[in-house]
C-alpha cells in the first residue's frame, strides 16, 4: 500500500471516529441530563407523593446506564451510524434504550433501592431519552452532513439500469453518509450512464485500484436480472465486504422488507403497515392523546392568532375546506383563514389572465405567489400555523396527526390508481411528502410519497416526521 493510499484511509477513519465521538458525547450527555431532570421533577413532587430521591443511590446506576449506551450503541453500528435512514436510526436507538432502562429498573428492584430511587424516575428519564437522543442526533447530522469529510466512500457496479435514480436518492439522503466515488460499467456499457456526476470506469483493475486507494468496503450493484449479472455479483462479493443489491424495476421503497429464502431463490416480503388493524388502533390512540395535549398547550396561541386575523380582515376567523377523507368520504378541514373572502372566484380570474401561473398551479396545485393570501395569511402559511385548527379534526376522528395529504375532491381523478391505498387511511395534518418535498414536489411525486408512508408506517417513522415538521416550521419553509 502506497503512502498516499494510507493517508487517504487515515483521513476517512479519522472523520468516522470524530462523528462517532460527537454522537457518543451527545447520547451520554442527553442520558445524564434526562436522569437529572427526571430526578428533580420527582424530588419536587415529594410533598405530594412521598418517598425520597437519593443521589448516592442513583449516581452509580446512571453511570452504569451510560456504559451500556456506549457499548450497545457501538456494537449496533450507531457510531458513526452510516448507511442507516433516519427512521431506522430512531427505531434502533429507541429499542436499545428500552432494553437498557428495563435492565436498570430491574437492577434497582433486585438491589432493593427502589424506595430511595423511585421507578417513576426511570419512566420519565426513559421517555425523555426516547425523544431527545434521536432529536439531538438529527440536529448534529444536519449540521455536519454539509461537510465533504462526512460519510464513507462507496462504489457502484452497474449495467446502466437504475444508477441515476440511486445516485439521486443518495444525494437526497446525505445523512446516510454514503459517498459514491465511481461507477464500474459492466461490459463497458454506456446506456444510462451519459449524465451521471461521478467517473465511469470501464476497467475492472482500475476500479479495484480505487477501492484499495480509498479503503472502500461497500459496493452497490444495480443491474438487470440475468445469468451474466449473477456472475458479477459473485465477483463483487469476493472484493467487497458489503454488497447492496438494487432492484431497478420495482420501486418497493420499504423500510421493513423481509428477505425470504425460497429454496435458494431470494424472496421479499412486503406489507402495507398502516392498513393493519392493530397499527390503526395504536395510531388512533396516539392521535387522541396528542391532539388533546396540543390543543391544551397551544390554546393561548389560538387566541392570539384569532385576534390578529380579526384585526386585519374581520370575520370569519376559521375556514372550512372540503377534503377527501378515509374511505372516500368528504369532510371539512378546519384552517385559520389566510385568504381574502371569495378566494375561489379570485383564483379562477387570476389563472385565466396569467398563463404561467396556471401552468404552475396545474403542476404543483399551489402558487408560489398567490394573490388571494392576506398579509397575516402569509405569516400563517410560512410557518404552517394556518393548519393548527385541524387538531380538532384529529380529535373528532376525520384526520390524523401524521398521514397522507388531505386531497381536494377536484383532485380525485388525478389520484388515479393510488386511490385504493391512500384513501383507506385518515389524511394527516403533516406527513412524509410535506417534510421531504414541501411545495416544490410535483403532484405525482406526492402520491408516491403517500404510498411509501402507508407501506412503511411505524411509530418511529411518525416520530421522525414530527421532528422534521418542527424543523420545517422553524425554518419557515411552509406553503
Coordinates of C-alpha atoms in Angstrom, one line a residue:
X1 CA 0.0 0.0 0.0
X2 CA 1.4 3.4 -1.0
X3 CA 1.7 6.3 1.4
X4 CA -1.0 8.2 -0.5
X5 CA -3.4 5.3 -0.1
X6 CA -2.5 5.0 3.6
X7 CA -3.1 8.8 4.2
X8 CA -6.5 8.6 2.4
X9 CA -7.6 5.7 4.6
X10 CA -6.4 7.5 7.8
X11 CA -8.4 10.6 6.8
X12 CA -11.6 8.5 6.2
X13 CA -11.1 6.7 9.5
X14 CA -10.4 9.9 11.4
X15 CA -13.6 11.5 10.2
X16 CA -15.6 8.5 11.1
X17 CA -14.1 8.4 14.6
X18 CA -14.8 12.1 15.0
X19 CA -18.5 11.7 14.0
X20 CA -18.8 8.7 16.3
X21 CA -17.3 10.6 19.2
X22 CA -19.6 13.6 18.6
X23 CA -22.7 11.4 18.6
X24 CA -21.4 9.5 21.6
X25 CA -20.9 12.6 23.7
X26 CA -24.4 13.8 22.7
X27 CA -26.0 10.5 23.6
X28 CA -24.3 10.3 27.0
X29 CA -25.0 13.9 27.8
X30 CA -28.7 13.6 27.0
X31 CA -28.9 10.4 29.1
X32 CA -27.3 12.1 32.1
X33 CA -29.4 15.3 31.6
X34 CA -32.6 13.2 31.3
X35 CA -31.9 11.4 34.6
X36 CA -31.1 14.6 36.4
X37 CA -34.2 16.3 35.1
X38 CA -36.4 13.3 36.0
X39 CA -34.9 13.2 39.5
X40 CA -35.5 16.9 40.0
X41 CA -39.1 16.6 38.9
X42 CA -39.7 13.6 41.2
X43 CA -38.0 15.5 44.1
X44 CA -40.3 18.4 43.6
X45 CA -43.3 16.1 44.0
X46 CA -42.1 14.5 47.2
X47 CA -44.5 16.7 49.3
X48 CA -47.4 15.3 47.3
X49 CA -46.3 11.7 46.5
X50 CA -44.0 11.0 49.4
X51 CA -40.8 8.9 49.0
X52 CA -37.2 10.2 48.6
X53 CA -34.6 10.7 46.0
X54 CA -31.0 9.7 47.0
X55 CA -28.2 10.9 44.8
X56 CA -25.7 8.4 46.2
X57 CA -28.1 5.6 45.1
X58 CA -28.9 6.6 41.6
X59 CA -25.4 8.0 40.7
X60 CA -23.8 4.6 40.1
X61 CA -26.9 3.4 38.2
X62 CA -26.7 6.4 35.8
X63 CA -23.0 5.7 35.1
X64 CA -23.9 2.0 34.5
X65 CA -26.6 3.2 32.1
X66 CA -24.1 5.4 30.3
X67 CA -21.7 2.4 30.0
X68 CA -24.5 0.3 28.5
X69 CA -25.4 3.0 26.0
X70 CA -21.8 3.4 24.8
X71 CA -21.3 -0.4 24.4
X72 CA -24.6 -1.4 22.9
X73 CA -24.8 1.6 20.5
X74 CA -21.2 0.9 19.4
X75 CA -21.8 -2.8 18.7
X76 CA -25.1 -2.0 16.9
X77 CA -23.2 0.3 14.5
X78 CA -24.7 3.6 15.7
X79 CA -21.2 5.1 15.9
X80 CA -21.0 6.7 13.4
X81 CA -24.1 5.0 12.1
X82 CA -23.5 5.4 8.4
X83 CA -25.8 3.6 6.0
X84 CA -29.0 4.0 8.1
X85 CA -32.1 6.0 7.2
X86 CA -33.3 8.4 10.0
X87 CA -36.3 6.1 10.7
X88 CA -34.1 3.1 11.1
X89 CA -31.8 5.0 13.4
X90 CA -34.7 6.1 15.6
X91 CA -36.1 2.6 15.7
X92 CA -32.7 1.1 16.7
X93 CA -31.9 3.8 19.4
X94 CA -35.4 3.5 20.9
X95 CA -35.2 -0.3 21.1
X96 CA -31.8 -0.3 22.7
X97 CA -32.8 2.4 25.2
X98 CA -35.8 0.4 26.2
X99 CA -33.7 -2.7 26.8
X100 CA -31.2 -0.6 28.9
X101 CA -33.9 1.0 31.0
X102 CA -35.6 -2.3 31.6
X103 CA -32.3 -3.7 32.9
X104 CA -31.6 -0.7 35.1
X105 CA -35.1 -0.8 36.5
X106 CA -34.6 -4.5 37.3
X107 CA -31.3 -3.7 38.9
X108 CA -32.9 -1.2 41.4
X109 CA -35.5 -3.9 42.2
X110 CA -33.0 -6.7 43.0
X111 CA -30.8 -4.3 44.9
X112 CA -33.9 -3.2 46.9
X113 CA -33.1 0.5 46.5
X114 CA -36.3 1.5 44.6
X115 CA -37.6 3.3 47.7
X116 CA -34.7 5.7 47.6
X117 CA -34.8 5.9 43.8
X118 CA -38.5 5.7 42.7
X119 CA -39.3 3.9 39.5
X120 CA -41.1 6.9 38.2
X121 CA -37.7 8.5 37.6
X122 CA -36.8 5.6 35.2
X123 CA -40.1 6.1 33.4
X124 CA -39.7 9.8 32.9
X125 CA -36.0 9.5 32.0
X126 CA -36.8 6.8 29.5
X127 CA -39.4 9.0 27.8
X128 CA -37.0 11.9 27.7
X129 CA -34.2 9.8 26.2
X130 CA -36.5 8.2 23.6
X131 CA -37.5 11.7 22.4
X132 CA -34.3 13.7 22.9
X133 CA -31.5 11.3 21.9
X134 CA -32.8 10.9 18.3
X135 CA -33.6 14.6 18.2
X136 CA -30.0 15.6 19.1
X137 CA -28.6 13.1 16.7
X138 CA -30.9 14.6 14.0
X139 CA -29.6 18.1 14.8
X140 CA -25.9 17.0 14.8
X141 CA -26.2 15.2 11.5
X142 CA -28.0 18.1 9.9
X143 CA -25.1 20.4 10.9
X144 CA -22.2 18.2 9.8
X145 CA -23.5 16.4 6.7
X146 CA -22.7 19.6 4.7
X147 CA -19.0 18.9 5.0
X148 CA -17.1 16.8 2.5
X149 CA -15.5 14.7 5.2
X150 CA -18.9 13.4 6.4
X151 CA -19.5 9.8 5.4
X152 CA -17.7 6.9 3.9
X153 CA -16.8 6.2 0.2
X154 CA -18.8 3.6 -1.7
X155 CA -18.6 2.3 -5.3
X156 CA -21.1 1.4 -7.9
X157 CA -21.3 -1.6 -10.3
X158 CA -24.0 -1.4 -13.0
X159 CA -25.1 -2.2 -16.5
X160 CA -26.8 1.1 -16.6
X161 CA -30.1 0.1 -15.0
X162 CA -31.3 2.3 -12.2
X163 CA -28.0 4.0 -11.4
X164 CA -29.3 7.6 -12.0
X165 CA -32.2 7.1 -9.6
X166 CA -30.0 5.5 -7.0
X167 CA -27.4 8.3 -7.2
X168 CA -30.3 10.9 -6.8
X169 CA -31.6 9.0 -3.8
X170 CA -28.2 9.0 -2.1
X171 CA -27.8 12.7 -2.8
X172 CA -31.2 13.5 -1.3
X173 CA -30.4 11.3 1.7
X174 CA -27.0 12.7 2.5
X175 CA -27.4 11.9 6.2
X176 CA -26.8 8.2 5.4
X177 CA -23.2 9.1 4.7
X178 CA -22.7 7.0 1.6
X179 CA -20.5 9.0 -0.8
X180 CA -20.2 7.4 -4.3
X181 CA -16.8 7.7 -5.8
X182 CA -17.1 6.0 -9.2
X183 CA -19.1 3.6 -11.3
X184 CA -17.9 0.5 -13.0
X185 CA -19.7 -0.2 -16.2
X186 CA -20.3 -3.9 -16.8
X187 CA -19.2 -5.0 -20.2
X188 CA -18.3 -1.3 -20.9
X189 CA -22.0 -0.4 -21.4
X190 CA -22.7 3.3 -21.7
X191 CA -26.5 3.3 -21.8
X192 CA -28.0 5.1 -18.8
X193 CA -24.6 6.5 -17.8
X194 CA -24.4 9.5 -20.0
X195 CA -25.3 12.2 -17.5
X196 CA -24.1 10.9 -14.1
X197 CA -21.9 13.1 -11.9
X198 CA -19.2 10.7 -10.9
X199 CA -16.5 9.0 -13.1
X200 CA -17.4 5.9 -15.2
X201 CA -14.7 3.2 -15.1
X202 CA -14.5 0.6 -17.8
X203 CA -11.5 -1.3 -16.4
X204 CA -12.1 -3.7 -13.5
X205 CA -8.5 -3.5 -12.4
X206 CA -8.7 0.3 -12.3
X207 CA -11.9 0.0 -10.4
X208 CA -10.2 -2.2 -7.8
X209 CA -7.3 0.3 -7.5
X210 CA -9.8 3.0 -6.5
X211 CA -11.2 0.5 -3.9
X212 CA -7.8 0.0 -2.4
X213 CA -6.8 3.6 -2.5
X214 CA -9.8 4.8 -0.5
X215 CA -10.3 1.7 1.5
X216 CA -13.9 1.1 0.2
X217 CA -15.8 -1.8 1.8
X218 CA -19.2 -1.2 0.3
X219 CA -20.4 -1.6 -3.2
X220 CA -23.8 -1.1 -4.8
X221 CA -24.8 -3.3 -7.6
X222 CA -27.7 -2.1 -9.9
X223 CA -28.4 -4.2 -12.9
X224 CA -30.9 -6.3 -14.8
X225 CA -31.6 -9.8 -13.5
X226 CA -29.8 -12.3 -15.8
X227 CA -27.2 -15.0 -15.6
X228 CA -24.3 -12.8 -16.7
X229 CA -25.0 -10.3 -13.9
X230 CA -25.3 -13.1 -11.4
X231 CA -21.7 -13.9 -12.1
X232 CA -20.8 -10.2 -11.5
X233 CA -22.5 -10.4 -8.1
X234 CA -20.2 -13.2 -7.1
X235 CA -17.1 -11.3 -8.3
X236 CA -18.1 -8.1 -6.4
X237 CA -18.8 -10.1 -3.2
X238 CA -15.2 -11.5 -3.4
X239 CA -13.8 -8.0 -3.3
X240 CA -16.2 -6.0 -1.1
X241 CA -17.2 -6.7 2.5
X242 CA -20.8 -5.4 1.9
X243 CA -22.7 -5.6 -1.4
X244 CA -26.1 -3.8 -1.7
X245 CA -28.3 -5.1 -4.5
X246 CA -30.6 -2.5 -6.1
X247 CA -33.7 -3.8 -8.0
X248 CA -34.3 -1.3 -10.8
X249 CA -37.7 -2.4 -11.9
X250 CA -39.6 -2.2 -8.7
X251 CA -39.9 0.9 -6.5
X252 CA -40.5 -1.2 -3.4
X253 CA -39.2 1.6 -1.2
X254 CA -39.8 -0.4 2.0
X255 CA -38.0 0.1 5.3
X256 CA -39.4 -3.1 6.6
X257 CA -38.9 -5.6 3.7
X258 CA -38.1 -9.1 5.0
X259 CA -36.0 -11.4 2.9
X260 CA -37.3 -15.0 2.4
X261 CA -35.2 -17.9 1.2
X262 CA -37.3 -19.9 -1.3
X263 CA -35.0 -22.9 -1.9
X264 CA -32.1 -20.7 -2.9
X265 CA -34.2 -18.0 -4.5
X266 CA -34.5 -14.6 -3.0
X267 CA -38.0 -13.5 -2.0
X268 CA -39.0 -10.2 -0.5
X269 CA -42.0 -10.0 1.9
X270 CA -43.9 -6.7 1.7
X271 CA -46.7 -5.3 3.7
X272 CA -48.7 -2.0 3.9
X273 CA -48.2 -1.4 7.6
X274 CA -50.8 1.3 8.1
X275 CA -53.5 -1.0 6.6
X276 CA -53.1 -3.4 9.5
X277 CA -55.9 -3.2 12.1
X278 CA -53.6 -3.2 15.1
X279 CA -51.5 -0.4 13.6
X280 CA -54.6 1.7 13.1
X281 CA -55.7 1.2 16.7
X282 CA -52.3 2.3 18.0
X283 CA -52.2 5.3 15.7
X284 CA -55.7 6.4 16.8
X285 CA -54.7 6.3 20.5
X286 CA -51.6 8.5 19.7
X287 CA -53.9 10.9 17.7
X288 CA -56.4 11.3 20.6
X289 CA -53.7 11.8 23.3
X290 CA -51.5 14.0 21.1
X291 CA -54.3 16.3 19.8
X292 CA -55.7 16.8 23.3
X293 CA -52.4 17.8 24.7
X294 CA -51.6 20.1 21.8
X295 CA -54.9 21.8 21.9
X296 CA -54.5 22.4 25.6
X297 CA -50.9 23.8 25.4
X298 CA -51.5 25.8 22.2
X299 CA -54.7 27.4 23.3
X300 CA -53.0 30.8 24.1
X301 CA -51.6 30.8 20.6
X302 CA -55.0 30.0 19.1
X303 CA -56.5 33.1 20.9
X304 CA -53.6 35.3 19.8
X305 CA -53.8 34.3 16.1
X306 CA -57.6 34.7 16.1
X307 CA -57.3 38.2 17.4
X308 CA -54.7 39.1 14.8
X309 CA -56.9 37.8 12.0
X310 CA -59.9 39.7 13.2
X311 CA -57.9 42.9 13.4
X312 CA -56.7 42.6 9.8
X313 CA -59.7 41.3 7.9
X314 CA -62.6 40.8 10.2
X315 CA -64.6 37.6 10.3
X316 CA -64.6 34.7 9.8
X317 CA -61.5 33.5 11.7
X318 CA -61.8 29.9 10.6
X319 CA -62.1 28.5 7.1
X320 CA -63.6 25.1 6.4
X321 CA -62.3 23.5 3.2
X322 CA -63.8 20.3 1.8
X323 CA -61.3 17.4 1.6
X324 CA -61.4 13.7 0.8
X325 CA -61.2 11.6 3.9
X326 CA -60.9 7.9 4.7
X327 CA -63.0 5.6 2.5
X328 CA -63.5 8.4 0.1
X329 CA -65.8 10.3 2.5
X330 CA -65.6 14.1 2.3
X331 CA -65.1 16.2 5.4
X332 CA -64.5 19.9 6.3
X333 CA -60.8 20.5 7.1
X334 CA -60.5 23.4 9.6
X335 CA -57.9 26.2 9.0
X336 CA -57.2 29.7 10.1
X337 CA -58.5 31.9 7.3
X338 CA -55.4 33.0 5.4
X339 CA -57.1 34.3 2.2
X340 CA -59.5 37.1 1.2
X341 CA -63.2 36.4 1.1
X342 CA -64.4 35.0 -2.2
X343 CA -61.0 33.5 -2.8
X344 CA -62.0 30.8 -5.3
X345 CA -63.5 33.3 -7.7
X346 CA -60.4 35.4 -7.4
X347 CA -58.2 32.3 -8.2
X348 CA -60.3 31.5 -11.3
X349 CA -60.0 35.0 -12.6
X350 CA -56.2 35.2 -11.8
X351 CA -55.4 31.9 -13.6
X352 CA -57.4 33.0 -16.7
X353 CA -55.3 36.1 -17.0
X354 CA -51.9 34.5 -16.1
X355 CA -50.9 31.5 -18.3
X356 CA -47.6 31.0 -16.4
X357 CA -49.4 30.9 -13.0
X358 CA -51.9 28.5 -14.5
X359 CA -49.2 26.1 -15.6
X360 CA -47.6 26.3 -12.1
X361 CA -51.0 25.6 -10.4
X362 CA -51.6 22.6 -12.7
X363 CA -48.3 21.1 -11.9
X364 CA -48.0 21.8 -8.1
X365 CA -51.6 22.5 -7.2
X366 CA -50.2 25.6 -5.4
X367 CA -49.0 29.1 -6.3
X368 CA -45.7 30.5 -5.1
X369 CA -47.1 34.0 -5.3
X370 CA -50.8 33.6 -4.5
X371 CA -52.7 37.0 -4.8
X372 CA -55.5 35.7 -2.6
X373 CA -53.4 35.4 0.6
X374 CA -53.7 38.2 3.2
X375 CA -50.7 39.7 5.0
X376 CA -51.5 37.8 8.1
X377 CA -52.1 34.7 5.9
X378 CA -48.6 34.9 4.5
X379 CA -47.2 34.6 8.1
X380 CA -49.6 31.8 8.9
X381 CA -48.7 29.8 5.8
X382 CA -45.0 30.4 6.1
X383 CA -44.9 28.7 9.4
X384 CA -47.8 26.4 8.7
X385 CA -49.8 27.9 11.6
X386 CA -52.9 28.1 9.4
X387 CA -53.3 24.3 9.8
X388 CA -53.4 24.3 13.6
X389 CA -57.2 24.2 13.9
X390 CA -57.1 20.7 12.2
X391 CA -56.2 19.4 15.6
X392 CA -60.0 19.5 16.1
X393 CA -60.3 17.3 13.0
X394 CA -57.8 14.9 14.5
X395 CA -59.7 14.8 17.8
X396 CA -63.0 14.2 16.1
X397 CA -61.6 11.4 14.0
X398 CA -61.7 12.7 10.5
X399 CA -57.9 13.3 10.3
X400 CA -54.7 12.0 11.9
X401 CA -51.7 14.0 13.3
X402 CA -49.5 12.4 10.6
X403 CA -50.7 10.7 7.4
X404 CA -51.1 11.2 3.7
X405 CA -52.1 14.5 2.2
X406 CA -55.7 15.6 2.6
X407 CA -56.7 15.8 -1.1
X408 CA -59.4 18.0 -2.5
X409 CA -62.4 16.4 -4.3
X410 CA -61.4 18.1 -7.5
X411 CA -58.1 16.1 -7.4
X412 CA -59.8 12.7 -7.1
X413 CA -59.4 11.8 -10.8
X414 CA -55.7 12.7 -10.7
X415 CA -55.1 10.4 -7.8
X416 CA -55.9 7.5 -10.1
X417 CA -54.5 4.1 -9.2
X418 CA -53.3 5.4 -5.8
X419 CA -56.9 5.8 -4.6
X420 CA -57.4 2.3 -3.3
X421 CA -54.3 2.7 -1.0
X422 CA -54.3 6.4 0.0
X423 CA -58.0 6.7 0.8
X424 CA -58.0 3.7 3.1
X425 CA -56.4 5.7 5.9
X426 CA -57.1 9.1 7.5
X427 CA -55.3 12.1 6.0
X428 CA -52.8 13.8 8.2
X429 CA -52.0 17.4 9.3
X430 CA -48.4 16.7 8.3
X431 CA -46.8 13.8 6.5
X432 CA -43.9 12.3 4.6
X433 CA -44.3 14.5 1.5
X434 CA -44.8 17.6 3.5
X435 CA -41.4 17.3 5.2
X436 CA -39.5 15.7 2.4
X437 CA -40.7 17.7 -0.6
X438 CA -43.0 20.6 0.5
X439 CA -44.5 22.8 -2.2
X440 CA -41.7 22.0 -4.7
X441 CA -42.9 18.4 -5.1
X442 CA -45.0 17.5 -8.1
X443 CA -48.5 16.0 -7.6
X444 CA -47.4 12.5 -8.8
X445 CA -44.4 12.6 -6.5
X446 CA -46.7 13.4 -3.6
X447 CA -48.8 10.4 -4.4
X448 CA -45.8 8.1 -4.5
X449 CA -44.6 9.5 -1.1
X450 CA -48.0 9.0 0.4
X451 CA -48.0 5.3 -0.7
X452 CA -44.4 5.0 0.6
X453 CA -45.6 6.3 4.0
X454 CA -48.6 3.9 4.2
X455 CA -46.3 0.9 3.3
X456 CA -43.5 1.9 5.7
X457 CA -45.5 3.3 8.6
X458 CA -44.2 2.8 12.2
X459 CA -44.2 4.8 15.3
X460 CA -40.6 5.6 14.6
X461 CA -41.4 7.0 11.2
X462 CA -44.1 9.2 12.8
X463 CA -41.6 10.4 15.4
X464 CA -39.2 11.3 12.6
X465 CA -41.9 13.2 10.6
X466 CA -42.8 15.0 13.9
X467 CA -39.1 16.1 14.3
X468 CA -38.9 17.2 10.6
X469 CA -42.2 19.1 10.9
X470 CA -40.8 21.1 13.8
X471 CA -37.7 21.8 11.8
X472 CA -39.6 22.8 8.7
X473 CA -41.9 25.1 10.7
X474 CA -39.0 26.8 12.5
X475 CA -37.2 27.4 9.1
X476 CA -40.4 28.9 7.7
X477 CA -40.5 26.8 4.5
X478 CA -44.2 26.2 4.7
X479 CA -46.5 26.8 1.7

